[in-house]
Every structure is written in C-alpha cells, then in structure tokens.
Short mmCIF file of C-alpha atoms in Angstrom, two decimals:
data_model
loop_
_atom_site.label_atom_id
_atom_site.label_comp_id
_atom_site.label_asym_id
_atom_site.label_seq_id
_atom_site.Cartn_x
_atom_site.Cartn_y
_atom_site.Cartn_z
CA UNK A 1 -44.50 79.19 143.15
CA UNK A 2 -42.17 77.53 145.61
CA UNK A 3 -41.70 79.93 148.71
CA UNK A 4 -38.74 79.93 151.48
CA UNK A 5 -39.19 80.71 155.20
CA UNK A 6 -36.13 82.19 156.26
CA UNK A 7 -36.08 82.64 160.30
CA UNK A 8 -34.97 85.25 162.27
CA UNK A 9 -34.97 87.98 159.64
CA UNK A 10 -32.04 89.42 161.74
CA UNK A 11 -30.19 89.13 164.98
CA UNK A 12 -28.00 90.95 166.62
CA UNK A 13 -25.58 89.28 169.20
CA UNK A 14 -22.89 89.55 171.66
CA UNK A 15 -19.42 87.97 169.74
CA UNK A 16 -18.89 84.47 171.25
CA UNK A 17 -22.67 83.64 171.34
CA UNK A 18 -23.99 80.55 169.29
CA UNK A 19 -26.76 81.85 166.49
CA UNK A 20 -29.38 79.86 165.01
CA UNK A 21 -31.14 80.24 161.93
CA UNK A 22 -33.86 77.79 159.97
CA UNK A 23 -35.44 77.81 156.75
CA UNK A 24 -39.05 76.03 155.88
CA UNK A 25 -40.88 75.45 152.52
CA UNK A 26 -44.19 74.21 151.62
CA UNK A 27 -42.63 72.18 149.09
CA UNK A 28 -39.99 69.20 149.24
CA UNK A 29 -36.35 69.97 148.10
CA UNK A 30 -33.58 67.63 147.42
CA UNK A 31 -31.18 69.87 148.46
CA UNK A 32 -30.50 72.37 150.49
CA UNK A 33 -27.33 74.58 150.27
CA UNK A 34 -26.69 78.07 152.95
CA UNK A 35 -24.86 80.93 151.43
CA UNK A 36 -23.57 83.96 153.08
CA UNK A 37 -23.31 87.43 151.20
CA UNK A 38 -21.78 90.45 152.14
CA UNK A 39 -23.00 93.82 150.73
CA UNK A 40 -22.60 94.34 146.83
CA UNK A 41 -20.81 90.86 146.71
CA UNK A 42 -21.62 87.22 145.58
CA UNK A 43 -23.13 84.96 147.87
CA UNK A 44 -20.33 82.47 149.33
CA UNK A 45 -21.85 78.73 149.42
CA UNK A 46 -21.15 77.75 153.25
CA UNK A 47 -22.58 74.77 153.12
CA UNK A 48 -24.50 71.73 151.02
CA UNK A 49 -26.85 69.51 151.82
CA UNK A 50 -28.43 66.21 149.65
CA UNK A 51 -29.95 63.68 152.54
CA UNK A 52 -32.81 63.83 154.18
CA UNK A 53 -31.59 64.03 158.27
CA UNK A 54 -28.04 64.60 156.75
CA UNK A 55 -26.10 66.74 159.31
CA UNK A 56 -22.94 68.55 158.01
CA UNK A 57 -20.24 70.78 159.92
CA UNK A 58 -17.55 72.86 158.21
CA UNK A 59 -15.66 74.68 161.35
CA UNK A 60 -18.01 76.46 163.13
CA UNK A 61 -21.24 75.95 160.89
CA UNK A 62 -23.35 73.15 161.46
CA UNK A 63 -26.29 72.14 159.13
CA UNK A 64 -28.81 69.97 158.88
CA UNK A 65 -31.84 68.56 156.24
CA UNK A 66 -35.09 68.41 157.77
CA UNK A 67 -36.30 64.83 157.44
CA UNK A 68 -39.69 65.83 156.20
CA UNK A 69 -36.65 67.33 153.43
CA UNK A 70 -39.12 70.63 153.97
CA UNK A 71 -36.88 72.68 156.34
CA UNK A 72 -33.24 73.17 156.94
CA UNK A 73 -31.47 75.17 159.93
CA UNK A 74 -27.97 76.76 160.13
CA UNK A 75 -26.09 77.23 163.77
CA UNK A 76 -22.71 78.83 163.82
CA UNK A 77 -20.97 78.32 167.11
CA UNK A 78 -18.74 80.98 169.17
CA UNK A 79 -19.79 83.97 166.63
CA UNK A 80 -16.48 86.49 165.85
CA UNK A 81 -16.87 90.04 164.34
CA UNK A 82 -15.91 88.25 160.61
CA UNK A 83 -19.73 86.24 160.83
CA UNK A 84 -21.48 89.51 160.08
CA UNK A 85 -23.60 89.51 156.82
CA UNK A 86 -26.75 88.09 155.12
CA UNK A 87 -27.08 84.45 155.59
CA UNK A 88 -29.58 83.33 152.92
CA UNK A 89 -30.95 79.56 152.20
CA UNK A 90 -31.39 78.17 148.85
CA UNK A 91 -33.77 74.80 147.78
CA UNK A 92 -33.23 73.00 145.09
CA UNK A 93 -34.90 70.19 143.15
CA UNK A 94 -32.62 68.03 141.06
CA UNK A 95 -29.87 70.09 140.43
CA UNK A 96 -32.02 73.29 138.80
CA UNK A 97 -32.52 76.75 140.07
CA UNK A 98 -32.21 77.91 143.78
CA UNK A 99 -35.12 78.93 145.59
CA UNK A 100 -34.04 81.48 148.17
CA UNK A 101 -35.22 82.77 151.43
CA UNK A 102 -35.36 86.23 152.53
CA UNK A 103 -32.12 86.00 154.24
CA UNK A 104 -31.34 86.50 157.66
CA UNK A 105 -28.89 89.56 158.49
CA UNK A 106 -26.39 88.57 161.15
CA UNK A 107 -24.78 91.69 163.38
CA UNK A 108 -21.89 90.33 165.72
CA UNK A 109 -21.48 93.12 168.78
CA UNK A 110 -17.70 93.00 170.17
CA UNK B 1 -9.48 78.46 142.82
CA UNK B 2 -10.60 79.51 139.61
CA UNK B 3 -14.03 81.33 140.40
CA UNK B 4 -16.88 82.55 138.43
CA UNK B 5 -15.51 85.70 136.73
CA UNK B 6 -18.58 88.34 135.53
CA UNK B 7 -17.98 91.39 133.60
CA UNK B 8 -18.03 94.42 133.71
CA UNK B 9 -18.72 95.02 137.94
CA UNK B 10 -20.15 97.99 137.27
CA UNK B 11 -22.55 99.37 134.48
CA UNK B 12 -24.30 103.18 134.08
CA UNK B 13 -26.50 103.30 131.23
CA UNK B 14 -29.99 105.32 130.53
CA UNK B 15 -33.64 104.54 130.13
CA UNK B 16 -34.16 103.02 126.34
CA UNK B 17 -29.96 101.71 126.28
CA UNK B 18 -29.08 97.85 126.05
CA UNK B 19 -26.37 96.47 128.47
CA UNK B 20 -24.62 93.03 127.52
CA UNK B 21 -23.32 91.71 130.61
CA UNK B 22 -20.66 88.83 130.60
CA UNK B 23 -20.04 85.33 132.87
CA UNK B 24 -17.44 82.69 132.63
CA UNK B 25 -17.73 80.16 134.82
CA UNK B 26 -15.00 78.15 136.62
CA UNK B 27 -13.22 75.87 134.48
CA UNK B 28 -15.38 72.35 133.81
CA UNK B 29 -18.79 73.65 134.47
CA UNK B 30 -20.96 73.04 132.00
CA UNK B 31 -24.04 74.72 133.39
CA UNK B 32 -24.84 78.66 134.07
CA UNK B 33 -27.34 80.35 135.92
CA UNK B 34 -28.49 83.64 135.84
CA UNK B 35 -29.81 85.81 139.27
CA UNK B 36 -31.33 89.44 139.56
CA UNK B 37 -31.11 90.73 142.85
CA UNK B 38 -33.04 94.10 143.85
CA UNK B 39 -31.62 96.41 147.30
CA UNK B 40 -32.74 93.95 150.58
CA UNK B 41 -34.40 91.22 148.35
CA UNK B 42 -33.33 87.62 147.73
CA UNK B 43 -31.67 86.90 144.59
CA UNK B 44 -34.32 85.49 141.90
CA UNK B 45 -33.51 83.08 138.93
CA UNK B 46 -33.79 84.39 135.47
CA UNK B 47 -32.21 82.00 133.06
CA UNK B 48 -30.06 78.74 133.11
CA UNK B 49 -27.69 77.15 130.50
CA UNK B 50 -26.62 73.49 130.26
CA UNK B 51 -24.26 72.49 127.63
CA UNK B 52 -25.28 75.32 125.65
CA UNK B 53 -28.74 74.72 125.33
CA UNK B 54 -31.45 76.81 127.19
CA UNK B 55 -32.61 74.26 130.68
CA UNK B 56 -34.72 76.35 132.61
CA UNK B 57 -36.62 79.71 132.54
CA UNK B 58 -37.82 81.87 135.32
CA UNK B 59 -38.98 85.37 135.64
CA UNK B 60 -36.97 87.01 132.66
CA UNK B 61 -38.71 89.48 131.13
CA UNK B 62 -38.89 89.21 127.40
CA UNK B 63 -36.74 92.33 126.95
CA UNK B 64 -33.66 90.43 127.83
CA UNK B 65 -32.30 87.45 126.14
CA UNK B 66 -29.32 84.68 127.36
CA UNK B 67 -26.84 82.51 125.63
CA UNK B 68 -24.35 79.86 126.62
CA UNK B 69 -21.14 80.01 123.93
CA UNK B 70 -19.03 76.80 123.07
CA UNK B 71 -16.38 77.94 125.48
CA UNK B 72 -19.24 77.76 128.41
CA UNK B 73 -19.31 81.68 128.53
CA UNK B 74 -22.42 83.26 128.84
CA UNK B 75 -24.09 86.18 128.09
CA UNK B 76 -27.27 88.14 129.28
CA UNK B 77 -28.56 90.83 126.91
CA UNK B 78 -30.37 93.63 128.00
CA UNK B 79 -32.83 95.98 125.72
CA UNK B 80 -34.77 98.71 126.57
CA UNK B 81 -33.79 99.33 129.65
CA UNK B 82 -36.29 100.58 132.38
CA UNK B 83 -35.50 101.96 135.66
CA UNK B 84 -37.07 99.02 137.59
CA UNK B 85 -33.70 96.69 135.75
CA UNK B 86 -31.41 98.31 138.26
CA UNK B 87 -29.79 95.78 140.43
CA UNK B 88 -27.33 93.44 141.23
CA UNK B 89 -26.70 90.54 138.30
CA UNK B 90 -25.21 87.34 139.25
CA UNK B 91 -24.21 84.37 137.47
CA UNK B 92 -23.36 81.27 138.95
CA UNK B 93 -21.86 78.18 137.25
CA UNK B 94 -22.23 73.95 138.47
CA UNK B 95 -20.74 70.99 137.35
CA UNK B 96 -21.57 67.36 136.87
CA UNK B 97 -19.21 66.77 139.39
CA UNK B 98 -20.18 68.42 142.46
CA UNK B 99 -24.04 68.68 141.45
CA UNK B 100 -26.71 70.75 143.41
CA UNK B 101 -23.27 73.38 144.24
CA UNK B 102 -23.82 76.62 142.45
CA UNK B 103 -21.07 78.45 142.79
CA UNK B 104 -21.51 82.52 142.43
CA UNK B 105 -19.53 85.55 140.84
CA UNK B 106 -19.04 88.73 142.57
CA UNK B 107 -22.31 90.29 140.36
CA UNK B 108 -22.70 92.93 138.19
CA UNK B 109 -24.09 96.06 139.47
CA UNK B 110 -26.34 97.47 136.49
CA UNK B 111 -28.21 101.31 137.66
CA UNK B 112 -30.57 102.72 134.61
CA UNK B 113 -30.89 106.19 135.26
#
C-alpha cells in the first residue's frame, strides 16, 4: 500500500528557532494537507495543499507541494512553547482517505 | 465554528462487549471518515461515507460495521471486542466545498479490558 516518509521523527529545539519537517511517498498525491495533534486529541488541519510547486503560509507555517507531487515539507518560523506536539502529514488522491506519516514530535525548550 | 462532534469521549467495555460509537459532522458535509489510532502510531483509515452510501474501505476488520444516516450522522459498530480494538477513534467529516480538507473530532478513546 501507499507509504509516508515523515522526517525528523522528533526534534527538540531552543524556542525562537525555525524547524523543518518533510514528508516523501513512493506514490503521487494530489494533495497534501499537515495536521498537528496534541495528546488524546484530534489532529488540527494546519495547512492544505492541491498544486504541484504550490507554496502556502498561514502565520508562521509555511508549506509547500513537491513538484514531482511525491514529497511535501512543513517549516514553522520563530518556534514558541504553544508549537509543541505531533506534526503528522497526510496524502491524498482525489479527495479519498488520508495516508499518514509517522508524525514528527516537536519539543520547544524555553 | 461548528466542529466534528463524536460521542461518547470515553468508552470502558470488556473482551466479547459491542461499543457503538457516534460522529456528526459539521454542518454541510456530506462525507465521513472513519480513523483508528493505536498509542505512538499514525491514525489509519477504516471506513468512509459519502451521501450515505459506503465510498471507500480500508483495514476494518469484519467485526465492526459503519453507517452514514440521512441527517449525515454516522455510526461505527463494534462486536466482539478484543483487546487489540483499544485505541483512539476518530471521525472526520469534508465537504464539496472545501474538498481534499478533512476536518477531525476530538476522538473517542475506546480501552477493552
């Protein structure tokens, strides 16, 4: 089946540092979408993405579609104590089920 | 907003039990998705609804059984429970309108003990 490579599997970093994050797939997606998910709740969409090279910012996330539309990456800017969780991305072909990486678990020192 | 509302957040029951566990989705959507998600693991797709009618199927075991009602609710049934079911149940809901979004509830924590 379709398989997600989520990158790094966690990070832990000073508050006020930028952190990067990417996702990769064997297979082509149409969209991409980045959630975040803090313990025992739902994941929060952060973020969607439909267009090949398509680069999208909402406040301090920035993310982008891999024009091979087989990777993604995630970079929030000027981390703060609030950014901590599991930041998971999701593929998606034509509007069906997510396929979702392994998640990457975010720890914000302060 | 109106978000994805799933009930109940927590459920207890024992090995051999069924568990009915409930989703209405935000006001519009037409489509509802089912997730399982086991402690540290990536939520996993079980079962999807558009319009009422079964759209997709993915690793639901044949123990457990979906339906979408005319009011867009949905339900996930549950029989014979088995330690292994424990774990976080999500549903998560989309609409024509803003298509490829899924939008997720706050899950249902089910333990079999």
């Amino acid at each position: 089946g379709q398989q997600l490579n989520q990158s790094p599997q966690s990070m832990f970093i000073q508050e006020g540092e930028d952190v990067s994050m990417n996702c990769t797939s064997s297979s082509i997606f149409n969209t991409w979408l980045w959630y975040k998910q803090d313990p025992g709740e739902g994941p929060v969409l952060l973020i969607a993405l439909y267009k090949a090279g398509e680069l999208t910012s909402n406040g301090r996330l920035t993310a982008q579609f891999g024009i091979t539309r087989k990777d993604s990456f995630l970079n929030i800017s000027a981390s703060i104590p609030s950014d901590v969780g599991i930041y998971f991305c999701a593929g998606q072909l034509y509007g069906n089920k997510l396929v979702f990486g392994a998640g990457t678990i975010l720890r914000v020192k302060s | 907003a109106a978000g994805v509302i799933q009930s109940p957040r927590h459920l207890i029951k024992e090995k051999r039990e069924t568990a009915t566990l409930k989703c209405y989705p935000i006001p519009r959507h037409d489509t509802v998705y089912w997730y399982q998600q086991g402690p540290g693991q990536d939520p996993q797709f079980l079962i999807s609804f558009y319009e009422k009618m079964q759209s997709d199927k993915g690793s639901i075991p044949d123990r457990f059984s979906a339906q979408q009602f005319s009011d867009y609710h949905s339900e996930l049934n549950m029989s014979s429970l088995e330690l292994g079911d424990s774990a976080l149940y999500f549903c998560a809901s989309s609409g024509l309108s803003v298509s490829g979004e899924q939008y997720f509830g706050p899950g249902t924590r089910l333990t079999v003990l």
